[in-house]
Amino acid sequence: MAQFQFVMRSGPTPGVTFPLEGEQLILGRDPSNSVAINDAEISRKHSRLTFQGGKYVLEDLGSTNGTFVNGQRLAGPVVLKPGDVISLGEQIVLMYDAINQDPGATVAVSRKAVRPEPPLAQPSAPAYSTPPSTPYSPSPNAPVKKTNMLPIFIGIGVLVFICLCIMVFLIVDADPTGARWCMFPFSIIAQMLRGAGACP
């Protein structure tokens, strides 16, 4: 029966355990390995475990992305202790653990078998399914869109000017004698409209 195991903390199958049995185990991407992990970052024969004196010794087999124990890249064989964190490359993280021996256990687990750990309890979701709406407030760094008011002012000015002109012409034209048409500058307009003798 296995005395030690790997528990995958990060990788393609988090929570899966790999019971470690045998004098020599190969870790890598090859399906024939004792610990087979299908990930492109792992070499086909990535590293090797050797059982010596009741403990496993880990060594890298010249892998491309390296083997790490507790964050230190292996430069030679290292004796593993329960609780050690083994990283294969940057993405695959395994926890090395001792298995509690149960003398009453009758179920044997094969070397290739894996069993997922129970999922961690997730915090209960709030009663509502959609987040509460919050009033929109623009970011203080967001650019403020400025409206060009000059065309509006010009349009209002032209409209006021036209209205004033109409009022003045109505007042001048309201004189029944026509004398107001002879005042400057209306005399020019009167001469254009009525001829040169419009004003004495």
C-alpha positions as protocol buffer text, in pm:
chain_id: "A"
residue {
  index: 1
  type: MET
  ca { x: 0 y: 0 z: 0 }
}
residue {
  index: 2
  type: ALA
  ca { x: 121 y: 349 z: -86 }
}
residue {
  index: 3
  type: GLN
  ca { x: 271 y: 549 z: 200 }
}
residue {
  index: 4
  type: PHE
  ca { x: 298 y: 877 z: 9 }
}
residue {
  index: 5
  type: GLN
  ca { x: 103 y: 1063 z: -256 }
}
residue {
  index: 6
  type: PHE
  ca { x: 102 y: 1369 z: -477 }
}
residue {
  index: 7
  type: VAL
  ca { x: -203 y: 1598 z: -471 }
}
residue {
  index: 8
  type: MET
  ca { x: -238 y: 1827 z: -773 }
}
residue {
  index: 9
  type: ARG
  ca { x: -291 y: 2185 z: -656 }
}
residue {
  index: 10
  type: SER
  ca { x: -258 y: 2352 z: -997 }
}
residue {
  index: 11
  type: GLY
  ca { x: -271 y: 2197 z: -1342 }
}
residue {
  index: 12
  type: PRO
  ca { x: -510 y: 2018 z: -1579 }
}
residue {
  index: 13
  type: THR
  ca { x: -688 y: 1820 z: -1299 }
}
residue {
  index: 14
  type: PRO
  ca { x: -671 y: 2009 z: -964 }
}
residue {
  index: 15
  type: GLY
  ca { x: -758 y: 1795 z: -660 }
}
residue {
  index: 16
  type: VAL
  ca { x: -653 y: 1465 z: -819 }
}
residue {
  index: 17
  type: THR
  ca { x: -422 y: 1245 z: -608 }
}
residue {
  index: 18
  type: PHE
  ca { x: -140 y: 1021 z: -732 }
}
residue {
  index: 19
  type: PRO
  ca { x: -58 y: 740 z: -485 }
}
residue {
  index: 20
  type: LEU
  ca { x: 318 y: 670 z: -498 }
}
residue {
  index: 21
  type: GLU
  ca { x: 410 y: 301 z: -503 }
}
residue {
  index: 22
  type: GLY
  ca { x: 731 y: 137 z: -621 }
}
residue {
  index: 23
  type: GLU
  ca { x: 1106 y: 176 z: -598 }
}
residue {
  index: 24
  type: GLN
  ca { x: 1131 y: 406 z: -898 }
}
residue {
  index: 25
  type: LEU
  ca { x: 862 y: 631 z: -1049 }
}
residue {
  index: 26
  type: ILE
  ca { x: 882 y: 854 z: -1355 }
}
residue {
  index: 27
  type: LEU
  ca { x: 688 y: 1182 z: -1375 }
}
residue {
  index: 28
  type: GLY
  ca { x: 610 y: 1325 z: -1717 }
}
residue {
  index: 29
  type: ARG
  ca { x: 375 y: 1369 z: -2011 }
}
residue {
  index: 30
  type: ASP
  ca { x: 416 y: 1014 z: -2147 }
}
residue {
  index: 31
  type: PRO
  ca { x: 103 y: 805 z: -2065 }
}
residue {
  index: 32
  type: SER
  ca { x: 325 y: 507 z: -1969 }
}
residue {
  index: 33
  type: ASN
  ca { x: 481 y: 703 z: -1678 }
}
residue {
  index: 34
  type: SER
  ca { x: 394 y: 616 z: -1316 }
}
residue {
  index: 35
  type: VAL
  ca { x: 270 y: 975 z: -1270 }
}
residue {
  index: 36
  type: ALA
  ca { x: 138 y: 1085 z: -1611 }
}
residue {
  index: 37
  type: ILE
  ca { x: 31 y: 1450 z: -1645 }
}
residue {
  index: 38
  type: ASN
  ca { x: -88 y: 1558 z: -1988 }
}
residue {
  index: 39
  type: ASP
  ca { x: 39 y: 1914 z: -2017 }
}
residue {
  index: 40
  type: ALA
  ca { x: 251 y: 2075 z: -2290 }
}
residue {
  index: 41
  type: GLU
  ca { x: 480 y: 2238 z: -2032 }
}
residue {
  index: 42
  type: ILE
  ca { x: 595 y: 1899 z: -1900 }
}
residue {
  index: 43
  type: SER
  ca { x: 861 y: 1689 z: -2073 }
}
residue {
  index: 44
  type: ARG
  ca { x: 781 y: 1329 z: -2170 }
}
residue {
  index: 45
  type: LYS
  ca { x: 1023 y: 1206 z: -1899 }
}
residue {
  index: 46
  type: HIS
  ca { x: 1033 y: 1510 z: -1671 }
}
residue {
  index: 47
  type: SER
  ca { x: 1166 y: 1385 z: -1335 }
}
residue {
  index: 48
  type: ARG
  ca { x: 1223 y: 1066 z: -1133 }
}
residue {
  index: 49
  type: LEU
  ca { x: 1131 y: 951 z: -782 }
}
residue {
  index: 50
  type: THR
  ca { x: 1349 y: 687 z: -617 }
}
residue {
  index: 51
  type: PHE
  ca { x: 1246 y: 519 z: -289 }
}
residue {
  index: 52
  type: GLN
  ca { x: 1548 y: 507 z: -54 }
}
residue {
  index: 53
  type: GLY
  ca { x: 1544 y: 437 z: 320 }
}
residue {
  index: 54
  type: GLY
  ca { x: 1170 y: 486 z: 356 }
}
residue {
  index: 55
  type: LYS
  ca { x: 1176 y: 821 z: 175 }
}
residue {
  index: 56
  type: TYR
  ca { x: 1138 y: 936 z: -182 }
}
residue {
  index: 57
  type: VAL
  ca { x: 1424 y: 1118 z: -354 }
}
residue {
  index: 58
  type: LEU
  ca { x: 1330 y: 1349 z: -646 }
}
residue {
  index: 59
  type: GLU
  ca { x: 1560 y: 1440 z: -933 }
}
residue {
  index: 60
  type: ASP
  ca { x: 1509 y: 1623 z: -1261 }
}
residue {
  index: 61
  type: LEU
  ca { x: 1573 y: 1430 z: -1584 }
}
residue {
  index: 62
  type: GLY
  ca { x: 1698 y: 1727 z: -1788 }
}
residue {
  index: 63
  type: SER
  ca { x: 1349 y: 1866 z: -1849 }
}
residue {
  index: 64
  type: THR
  ca { x: 1302 y: 2182 z: -2054 }
}
residue {
  index: 65
  type: ASN
  ca { x: 1108 y: 2381 z: -1792 }
}
residue {
  index: 66
  type: GLY
  ca { x: 1271 y: 2238 z: -1479 }
}
residue {
  index: 67
  type: THR
  ca { x: 1159 y: 2071 z: -1156 }
}
residue {
  index: 68
  type: PHE
  ca { x: 1121 y: 2281 z: -840 }
}
residue {
  index: 69
  type: VAL
  ca { x: 1088 y: 2191 z: -472 }
}
residue {
  index: 70
  type: ASN
  ca { x: 947 y: 2472 z: -254 }
}
residue {
  index: 71
  type: GLY
  ca { x: 1037 y: 2723 z: -526 }
}
residue {
  index: 72
  type: GLN
  ca { x: 1401 y: 2609 z: -572 }
}
residue {
  index: 73
  type: ARG
  ca { x: 1499 y: 2458 z: -907 }
}
residue {
  index: 74
  type: LEU
  ca { x: 1662 y: 2118 z: -868 }
}
residue {
  index: 75
  type: ALA
  ca { x: 2028 y: 2094 z: -954 }
}
residue {
  index: 76
  type: GLY
  ca { x: 2057 y: 1742 z: -806 }
}
residue {
  index: 77
  type: PRO
  ca { x: 1859 y: 1480 z: -610 }
}
residue {
  index: 78
  type: VAL
  ca { x: 1650 y: 1608 z: -315 }
}
residue {
  index: 79
  type: VAL
  ca { x: 1488 y: 1403 z: -35 }
}
residue {
  index: 80
  type: LEU
  ca { x: 1119 y: 1492 z: -13 }
}
residue {
  index: 81
  type: LYS
  ca { x: 938 y: 1565 z: 316 }
}
residue {
  index: 82
  type: PRO
  ca { x: 559 y: 1566 z: 365 }
}
residue {
  index: 83
  type: GLY
  ca { x: 429 y: 1914 z: 290 }
}
residue {
  index: 84
  type: ASP
  ca { x: 687 y: 1989 z: 19 }
}
residue {
  index: 85
  type: VAL
  ca { x: 553 y: 2169 z: -287 }
}
residue {
  index: 86
  type: ILE
  ca { x: 676 y: 2028 z: -619 }
}
residue {
  index: 87
  type: SER
  ca { x: 641 y: 2238 z: -936 }
}
residue {
  index: 88
  type: LEU
  ca { x: 691 y: 2097 z: -1284 }
}
residue {
  index: 89
  type: GLY
  ca { x: 750 y: 2404 z: -1499 }
}
residue {
  index: 90
  type: GLU
  ca { x: 545 y: 2708 z: -1399 }
}
residue {
  index: 91
  type: GLN
  ca { x: 186 y: 2579 z: -1415 }
}
residue {
  index: 92
  type: ILE
  ca { x: 188 y: 2230 z: -1258 }
}
residue {
  index: 93
  type: VAL
  ca { x: 199 y: 2232 z: -876 }
}
residue {
  index: 94
  type: LEU
  ca { x: 190 y: 1909 z: -669 }
}
residue {
  index: 95
  type: MET
  ca { x: 178 y: 1869 z: -289 }
}
residue {
  index: 96
  type: TYR
  ca { x: 384 y: 1579 z: -149 }
}
residue {
  index: 97
  type: ASP
  ca { x: 196 y: 1416 z: 138 }
}
residue {
  index: 98
  type: ALA
  ca { x: 212 y: 1112 z: 363 }
}
residue {
  index: 99
  type: ILE
  ca { x: -89 y: 878 z: 356 }
}
residue {
  index: 100
  type: ASN
  ca { x: -230 y: 777 z: 695 }
}
residue {
  index: 101
  type: GLN
  ca { x: -209 y: 397 z: 723 }
}
residue {
  index: 102
  type: ASP
  ca { x: -544 y: 237 z: 811 }
}
residue {
  index: 103
  type: PRO
  ca { x: -496 y: -129 z: 921 }
}
residue {
  index: 104
  type: GLY
  ca { x: -870 y: -195 z: 878 }
}
residue {
  index: 105
  type: ALA
  ca { x: -877 y: -79 z: 515 }
}
residue {
  index: 106
  type: THR
  ca { x: -962 y: -352 z: 263 }
}
residue {
  index: 107
  type: VAL
  ca { x: -968 y: -150 z: -60 }
}
residue {
  index: 108
  type: ALA
  ca { x: -640 y: -143 z: -252 }
}
residue {
  index: 109
  type: VAL
  ca { x: -565 y: 140 z: -491 }
}
residue {
  index: 110
  type: SER
  ca { x: -366 y: 67 z: -804 }
}
residue {
  index: 111
  type: ARG
  ca { x: -61 y: 272 z: -891 }
}
residue {
  index: 112
  type: LYS
  ca { x: -234 y: 440 z: -1188 }
}
residue {
  index: 113
  type: ALA
  ca { x: -561 y: 514 z: -1008 }
}
residue {
  index: 114
  type: VAL
  ca { x: -646 y: 869 z: -917 }
}
residue {
  index: 115
  type: ARG
  ca { x: -924 y: 999 z: -700 }
}
residue {
  index: 116
  type: PRO
  ca { x: -1039 y: 1360 z: -675 }
}
residue {
  index: 117
  type: GLU
  ca { x: -1049 y: 1526 z: -337 }
}
residue {
  index: 118
  type: PRO
  ca { x: -1388 y: 1657 z: -224 }
}
residue {
  index: 119
  type: PRO
  ca { x: -1443 y: 2014 z: -348 }
}
residue {
  index: 120
  type: LEU
  ca { x: -1401 y: 2293 z: -100 }
}
residue {
  index: 121
  type: ALA
  ca { x: -1725 y: 2446 z: 25 }
}
residue {
  index: 122
  type: GLN
  ca { x: -1807 y: 2762 z: -163 }
}
residue {
  index: 123
  type: PRO
  ca { x: -1956 y: 3061 z: 20 }
}
residue {
  index: 124
  type: SER
  ca { x: -2332 y: 3082 z: -29 }
}
residue {
  index: 125
  type: ALA
  ca { x: -2443 y: 3317 z: -304 }
}
residue {
  index: 126
  type: PRO
  ca { x: -2658 y: 3619 z: -213 }
}
residue {
  index: 127
  type: ALA
  ca { x: -3034 y: 3586 z: -252 }
}
residue {
  index: 128
  type: TYR
  ca { x: -3053 y: 3807 z: -560 }
}
residue {
  index: 129
  type: SER
  ca { x: -2914 y: 3684 z: -891 }
}
residue {
  index: 130
  type: THR
  ca { x: -2822 y: 4019 z: -1041 }
}
residue {
  index: 131
  type: PRO
  ca { x: -2598 y: 4275 z: -874 }
}
residue {
  index: 132
  type: PRO
  ca { x: -2775 y: 4578 z: -731 }
}
residue {
  index: 133
  type: SER
  ca { x: -2782 y: 4872 z: -966 }
}
residue {
  index: 134
  type: THR
  ca { x: -2559 y: 5161 z: -876 }
}
residue {
  index: 135
  type: PRO
  ca { x: -2599 y: 5512 z: -1012 }
}
residue {
  index: 136
  type: TYR
  ca { x: -2361 y: 5593 z: -1293 }
}
residue {
  index: 137
  type: SER
  ca { x: -2081 y: 5821 z: -1195 }
}
residue {
  index: 138
  type: PRO
  ca { x: -1823 y: 5911 z: -1458 }
}
residue {
  index: 139
  type: SER
  ca { x: -1462 y: 5847 z: -1379 }
}
residue {
  index: 140
  type: PRO
  ca { x: -1277 y: 6159 z: -1264 }
}
residue {
  index: 141
  type: ASN
  ca { x: -1010 y: 6086 z: -1526 }
}
residue {
  index: 142
  type: ALA
  ca { x: -1262 y: 6042 z: -1810 }
}
residue {
  index: 143
  type: PRO
  ca { x: -1236 y: 6319 z: -2072 }
}
residue {
  index: 144
  type: VAL
  ca { x: -1527 y: 6566 z: -2057 }
}
residue {
  index: 145
  type: LYS
  ca { x: -1695 y: 6618 z: -2394 }
}
residue {
  index: 146
  type: LYS
  ca { x: -1726 y: 6992 z: -2460 }
}
residue {
  index: 147
  type: THR
  ca { x: -2003 y: 7132 z: -2683 }
}
residue {
  index: 148
  type: ASN
  ca { x: -1905 y: 7413 z: -2920 }
}
residue {
  index: 149
  type: MET
  ca { x: -2154 y: 7693 z: -2838 }
}
residue {
  index: 150
  type: LEU
  ca { x: -2027 y: 7943 z: -3099 }
}
residue {
  index: 151
  type: PRO
  ca { x: -2262 y: 7834 z: -3384 }
}
residue {
  index: 152
  type: ILE
  ca { x: -2560 y: 7856 z: -3145 }
}
residue {
  index: 153
  type: PHE
  ca { x: -2468 y: 8212 z: -3040 }
}
residue {
  index: 154
  type: ILE
  ca { x: -2418 y: 8317 z: -3403 }
}
residue {
  index: 155
  type: GLY
  ca { x: -2757 y: 8172 z: -3502 }
}
residue {
  index: 156
  type: ILE
  ca { x: -2935 y: 8351 z: -3215 }
}
residue {
  index: 157
  type: GLY
  ca { x: -2759 y: 8679 z: -3305 }
}
residue {
  index: 158
  type: VAL
  ca { x: -2860 y: 8654 z: -3672 }
}
residue {
  index: 159
  type: LEU
  ca { x: -3221 y: 8580 z: -3574 }
}
residue {
  index: 160
  type: VAL
  ca { x: -3234 y: 8880 z: -3335 }
}
residue {
  index: 161
  type: PHE
  ca { x: -3082 y: 9106 z: -3604 }
}
residue {
  index: 162
  type: ILE
  ca { x: -3342 y: 9000 z: -3862 }
}
residue {
  index: 163
  type: CYS
  ca { x: -3626 y: 9058 z: -3615 }
}
residue {
  index: 164
  type: LEU
  ca { x: -3493 y: 9407 z: -3533 }
}
residue {
  index: 165
  type: CYS
  ca { x: -3464 y: 9497 z: -3901 }
}
residue {
  index: 166
  type: ILE
  ca { x: -3823 y: 9386 z: -3967 }
}
residue {
  index: 167
  type: MET
  ca { x: -3948 y: 9591 z: -3670 }
}
residue {
  index: 168
  type: VAL
  ca { x: -3759 y: 9905 z: -3786 }
}
residue {
  index: 169
  type: PHE
  ca { x: -3890 y: 9876 z: -4143 }
}
residue {
  index: 170
  type: LEU
  ca { x: -4246 y: 9827 z: -4015 }
}
residue {
  index: 171
  type: ILE
  ca { x: -4215 y: 10138 z: -3797 }
}
residue {
  index: 172
  type: VAL
  ca { x: -4070 y: 10345 z: -4086 }
}
residue {
  index: 173
  type: ASP
  ca { x: -4329 y: 10220 z: -4331 }
}
residue {
  index: 174
  type: ALA
  ca { x: -4614 y: 10293 z: -4087 }
}
residue {
  index: 175
  type: ASP
  ca { x: -4567 y: 10671 z: -4139 }
}
residue {
  index: 176
  type: PRO
  ca { x: -4851 y: 10771 z: -4379 }
}
residue {
  index: 177
  type: THR
  ca { x: -4657 y: 11077 z: -4501 }
}
residue {
  index: 178
  type: GLY
  ca { x: -4352 y: 10872 z: -4599 }
}
residue {
  index: 179
  type: ALA
  ca { x: -4122 y: 11126 z: -4436 }
}
residue {
  index: 180
  type: ARG
  ca { x: -3942 y: 10863 z: -4238 }
}
residue {
  index: 181
  type: TRP
  ca { x: -3818 y: 10703 z: -4558 }
}
residue {
  index: 182
  type: CYS
  ca { x: -3623 y: 11019 z: -4626 }
}
residue {
  index: 183
  type: MET
  ca { x: -3419 y: 10988 z: -4306 }
}
residue {
  index: 184
  type: PHE
  ca { x: -3068 y: 10839 z: -4332 }
}
residue {
  index: 185
  type: PRO
  ca { x: -3008 y: 10547 z: -4389 }
}
residue {
  index: 186
  type: PHE
  ca { x: -3363 y: 10476 z: -4510 }
}
residue {
  index: 187
  type: SER
  ca { x: -3327 y: 10738 z: -4784 }
}
residue {
  index: 188
  type: ILE
  ca { x: -3079 y: 10510 z: -4962 }
}
residue {
  index: 189
  type: ILE
  ca { x: -3326 y: 10220 z: -4950 }
}
residue {
  index: 190
  type: ALA
  ca { x: -3612 y: 10451 z: -5064 }
}
residue {
  index: 191
  type: GLN
  ca { x: -3409 y: 10570 z: -5363 }
}
residue {
  index: 192
  type: MET
  ca { x: -3329 y: 10208 z: -5455 }
}
residue {
  index: 193
  type: LEU
  ca { x: -3695 y: 10102 z: -5428 }
}
residue {
  index: 194
  type: ARG
  ca { x: -3881 y: 10416 z: -5550 }
}
residue {
  index: 195
  type: GLY
  ca { x: -3630 y: 10595 z: -5766 }
}
residue {
  index: 196
  type: ALA
  ca { x: -3418 y: 10906 z: -5734 }
}
residue {
  index: 197
  type: GLY
  ca { x: -3710 y: 11142 z: -5664 }
}
residue {
  index: 198
  type: ALA
  ca { x: -3853 y: 10949 z: -5375 }
}
residue {
  index: 199
  type: CYS
  ca { x: -3722 y: 11198 z: -5119 }
}
residue {
  index: 200
  type: PRO
  ca { x: -3712 y: 11581 z: -5167 }
}
